[in-house]
């Protein structure tokens, strides 16, 4: 009942315009119309609800078909059968508590208020992403980047187990503070498209939000470019025509490397243009290869037997206290002869990008069903899990492989693996997923900045 009375109120303006045009309405004519249009329901006991409104055609159109009304000269009395009111109340409750287009008892809804607009809204909500595919997976895949596959030996060989753990703690301290700030903002306010930019611009104002948003857009985009460039290294070291360990397929050279990176960027851009749903499905499929690769790395520390390969400078001791002590403390040295020795700052500069990526989930806020809930949960779980995995690999690799191997062979995780082919597959896959996340997140941020009309030159990016 409250629903159709509210709907009737929306017709008041139309009614007043009609009365202004015709001057007055003959009550007798209206009564005659009532007899034709509003048949009485003698079998049901009516309940009266009076609305002090002038009668009109627009008002009658807003009432249910089996309602009837009369005019006593003081106002319009609307009669609705008791069973009709109960039915309306039941349907209104079902409409408020369900987005699936069905009644509380499972029957299809035929309520007139369930319009095409409502169906479209429910369908759009159903197509949006949840915590797992909208936040956790993008953040997890962004943090768990290619550096873990191609530079973990470099970190341990230069700054040892203690220095590598300390570096990860410093990086994750910054990451965790950022995550907690995002969680506080997202749970205490509305989060729409643009993710971090939207939250900052609504909290600090458009001036700070716009400037920080542009910087964040550039950083997110460059993060994707970093992974696109890093994609070439495992590709060439395993499938290069001259230096490939597995096959000799792809031509090598600087121009070829640029071409391969450009092809990856174009491919990721095309995938992201199809929408967040395709991105989520692609991430879910590709994540299986990354999970398998990570599982095989951890399994190799348990099942791989000690061996020495002089040609590739591999000295794998398996679990050894002597190896652990050898790799425990930093021992900085040049990567190649003739170059200056590495510093703690230079190593930290290479390691820190392995800790970033927490904004990947927040940047997809426009594609989330419940961003205020999904962003904190998905981001925090991804940060905790990746931190534990990083420390586990650091301790395992530092306890099983000699320092000379860690320094001389950046591809050490593949060389000591019981299934070597799985590591380059994981490295290439994580490059693709991280590039996808960078392209989609940066595009979402740029679109949100353009929609706020802060910079006139960004107008074409509103769509």
mmCIF file of N, CA and C in Angstrom, residues 255-301:
data_model
loop_
_atom_site.group_PDB
_atom_site.id
_atom_site.type_symbol
_atom_site.label_atom_id
_atom_site.label_comp_id
_atom_site.label_asym_id
_atom_site.label_seq_id
_atom_site.Cartn_x
_atom_site.Cartn_y
_atom_site.Cartn_z
ATOM 1 N N UNK A 255 66.129 -4.934 -30.233
ATOM 2 C CA UNK A 255 64.886 -4.605 -30.943
ATOM 3 C C UNK A 255 63.845 -5.703 -30.775
ATOM 4 N N UNK A 256 64.295 -6.939 -30.772
ATOM 5 C CA UNK A 256 63.352 -8.032 -30.548
ATOM 6 C C UNK A 256 62.771 -7.971 -29.139
ATOM 7 N N UNK A 257 63.581 -7.613 -28.178
ATOM 8 C CA UNK A 257 63.092 -7.505 -26.800
ATOM 9 C C UNK A 257 62.015 -6.429 -26.687
ATOM 10 N N UNK A 258 62.246 -5.300 -27.339
ATOM 11 C CA UNK A 258 61.236 -4.229 -27.327
ATOM 12 C C UNK A 258 59.950 -4.700 -28.002
ATOM 13 N N UNK A 259 60.100 -5.456 -29.080
ATOM 14 C CA UNK A 259 58.928 -5.964 -29.792
ATOM 15 C C UNK A 259 58.125 -6.917 -28.908
ATOM 16 N N UNK A 260 58.800 -7.816 -28.197
ATOM 17 C CA UNK A 260 58.090 -8.757 -27.330
ATOM 18 C C UNK A 260 57.343 -8.028 -26.207
ATOM 19 N N UNK A 261 57.988 -7.052 -25.611
ATOM 20 C CA UNK A 261 57.324 -6.275 -24.545
ATOM 21 C C UNK A 261 56.129 -5.497 -25.085
ATOM 22 N N UNK A 262 56.273 -4.946 -26.279
ATOM 23 C CA UNK A 262 55.177 -4.187 -26.883
ATOM 24 C C UNK A 262 53.995 -5.100 -27.205
ATOM 25 N N UNK A 263 54.277 -6.287 -27.695
ATOM 26 C CA UNK A 263 53.188 -7.235 -27.986
ATOM 27 C C UNK A 263 52.429 -7.585 -26.713
ATOM 28 N N UNK A 264 53.155 -7.796 -25.613
ATOM 29 C CA UNK A 264 52.491 -8.101 -24.348
ATOM 30 C C UNK A 264 51.615 -6.938 -23.891
ATOM 31 N N UNK A 265 52.115 -5.717 -24.014
ATOM 32 C CA UNK A 265 51.329 -4.551 -23.610
ATOM 33 C C UNK A 265 50.059 -4.414 -24.444
ATOM 34 N N UNK A 266 50.175 -4.604 -25.734
ATOM 35 C CA UNK A 266 48.998 -4.509 -26.604
ATOM 36 C C UNK A 266 47.992 -5.605 -26.259
ATOM 37 N N UNK A 267 48.471 -6.814 -26.048
ATOM 38 C CA UNK A 267 47.583 -7.920 -25.681
ATOM 39 C C UNK A 267 46.843 -7.625 -24.374
ATOM 40 N N UNK A 268 47.559 -7.163 -23.364
ATOM 41 C CA UNK A 268 46.928 -6.855 -22.074
ATOM 42 C C UNK A 268 45.927 -5.712 -22.206
ATOM 43 N N UNK A 269 46.233 -4.723 -23.028
ATOM 44 C CA UNK A 269 45.306 -3.613 -23.236
ATOM 45 C C UNK A 269 44.018 -4.088 -23.890
ATOM 46 N N UNK A 270 44.123 -4.962 -24.875
ATOM 47 C CA UNK A 270 42.939 -5.503 -25.547
ATOM 48 C C UNK A 270 42.084 -6.290 -24.561
ATOM 49 N N UNK A 271 42.712 -7.104 -23.718
ATOM 50 C CA UNK A 271 41.964 -7.878 -22.726
ATOM 51 C C UNK A 271 41.242 -6.953 -21.759
ATOM 52 N N UNK A 272 41.913 -5.912 -21.300
ATOM 53 C CA UNK A 272 41.303 -4.989 -20.336
ATOM 54 C C UNK A 272 40.177 -4.178 -20.972
ATOM 55 N N UNK A 273 40.251 -3.910 -22.268
ATOM 56 C CA UNK A 273 39.185 -3.162 -22.932
ATOM 57 C C UNK A 273 37.882 -3.940 -22.972
ATOM 58 N N UNK A 274 37.951 -5.252 -22.860
ATOM 59 C CA UNK A 274 36.734 -6.071 -22.876
ATOM 60 C C UNK A 274 35.989 -6.031 -21.556
ATOM 61 N N UNK A 275 36.618 -5.513 -20.490
ATOM 62 C CA UNK A 275 35.906 -5.355 -19.223
ATOM 63 C C UNK A 275 36.551 -6.120 -18.084
ATOM 64 N N UNK A 276 36.091 -5.782 -16.857
ATOM 65 C CA UNK A 276 36.653 -6.383 -15.657
ATOM 66 C C UNK A 276 36.326 -7.861 -15.544
ATOM 67 N N UNK A 277 35.198 -8.280 -16.120
ATOM 68 C CA UNK A 277 34.824 -9.689 -16.032
ATOM 69 C C UNK A 277 35.840 -10.571 -16.757
ATOM 70 N N UNK A 278 36.249 -10.167 -17.957
ATOM 71 C CA UNK A 278 37.235 -10.930 -18.700
ATOM 72 C C UNK A 278 38.577 -10.917 -17.970
ATOM 73 N N UNK A 279 38.925 -9.771 -17.397
ATOM 74 C CA UNK A 279 40.164 -9.683 -16.620
ATOM 75 C C UNK A 279 40.136 -10.652 -15.444
ATOM 76 N N UNK A 280 39.004 -10.713 -14.732
ATOM 77 C CA UNK A 280 38.894 -11.611 -13.585
ATOM 78 C C UNK A 280 39.007 -13.070 -14.011
ATOM 79 N N UNK A 281 38.366 -13.424 -15.126
ATOM 80 C CA UNK A 281 38.454 -14.807 -15.601
ATOM 81 C C UNK A 281 39.874 -15.147 -16.043
ATOM 82 N N UNK A 282 40.518 -14.211 -16.729
ATOM 83 C CA UNK A 282 41.895 -14.458 -17.158
ATOM 84 C C UNK A 282 42.826 -14.605 -15.956
ATOM 85 N N UNK A 283 42.634 -13.765 -14.938
ATOM 86 C CA UNK A 283 43.469 -13.845 -13.742
ATOM 87 C C UNK A 283 43.261 -15.167 -13.017
ATOM 88 N N UNK A 284 42.016 -15.624 -12.965
ATOM 89 C CA UNK A 284 41.738 -16.890 -12.290
ATOM 90 C C UNK A 284 42.428 -18.051 -12.996
ATOM 91 N N UNK A 285 42.374 -18.058 -14.329
ATOM 92 C CA UNK A 285 43.012 -19.139 -15.083
ATOM 93 C C UNK A 285 44.532 -19.074 -14.948
ATOM 94 N N UNK A 286 45.097 -17.882 -15.109
ATOM 95 C CA UNK A 286 46.555 -17.745 -15.049
ATOM 96 C C UNK A 286 47.094 -17.979 -13.652
ATOM 97 N N UNK A 287 46.296 -17.695 -12.631
ATOM 98 C CA UNK A 287 46.772 -17.881 -11.255
ATOM 99 C C UNK A 287 47.058 -19.339 -10.947
ATOM 100 N N UNK A 288 46.404 -20.259 -11.648
ATOM 101 C CA UNK A 288 46.666 -21.683 -11.404
ATOM 102 C C UNK A 288 48.118 -22.039 -11.756
ATOM 103 N N UNK A 289 48.658 -21.438 -12.816
ATOM 104 C CA UNK A 289 50.052 -21.701 -13.177
ATOM 105 C C UNK A 289 51.004 -21.120 -12.136
ATOM 106 N N UNK A 290 50.673 -19.941 -11.612
ATOM 107 C CA UNK A 290 51.531 -19.319 -10.602
ATOM 108 C C UNK A 290 51.505 -20.122 -9.303
ATOM 109 N N UNK A 291 50.326 -20.580 -8.919
ATOM 110 C CA UNK A 291 50.219 -21.396 -7.706
ATOM 111 C C UNK A 291 51.000 -22.698 -7.874
ATOM 112 N N UNK A 292 50.875 -23.334 -9.035
ATOM 113 C CA UNK A 292 51.602 -24.578 -9.285
ATOM 114 C C UNK A 292 53.103 -24.346 -9.267
ATOM 115 N N UNK A 293 53.549 -23.240 -9.860
ATOM 116 C CA UNK A 293 54.976 -22.934 -9.882
ATOM 117 C C UNK A 293 55.512 -22.695 -8.471
ATOM 118 N N UNK A 294 54.767 -21.922 -7.676
ATOM 119 C CA UNK A 294 55.200 -21.660 -6.298
ATOM 120 C C UNK A 294 55.221 -22.940 -5.474
ATOM 121 N N UNK A 295 54.230 -23.790 -5.656
ATOM 122 C CA UNK A 295 54.188 -25.060 -4.923
ATOM 123 C C UNK A 295 55.374 -25.948 -5.288
ATOM 124 N N UNK A 296 55.766 -25.963 -6.562
ATOM 125 C CA UNK A 296 56.896 -26.785 -6.989
ATOM 126 C C UNK A 296 58.216 -26.232 -6.442
ATOM 127 N N UNK A 297 58.321 -24.906 -6.321
ATOM 128 C CA UNK A 297 59.527 -24.315 -5.733
ATOM 129 C C UNK A 297 59.685 -24.771 -4.288
ATOM 130 N N UNK A 298 58.597 -24.702 -3.528
ATOM 131 C CA UNK A 298 58.653 -25.122 -2.128
ATOM 132 C C UNK A 298 58.889 -26.625 -2.008
ATOM 133 N N UNK A 299 58.272 -27.403 -2.895
ATOM 134 C CA UNK A 299 58.452 -28.857 -2.844
ATOM 135 C C UNK A 299 59.885 -29.247 -3.179
ATOM 136 N N UNK A 300 60.542 -28.474 -4.049
ATOM 137 C CA UNK A 300 61.915 -28.806 -4.440
ATOM 138 C C UNK A 300 62.878 -28.704 -3.267
ATOM 139 N N UNK A 301 62.642 -27.791 -2.344
ATOM 140 C CA UNK A 301 63.503 -27.684 -1.168
ATOM 141 C C UNK A 301 63.410 -28.927 -0.286
#
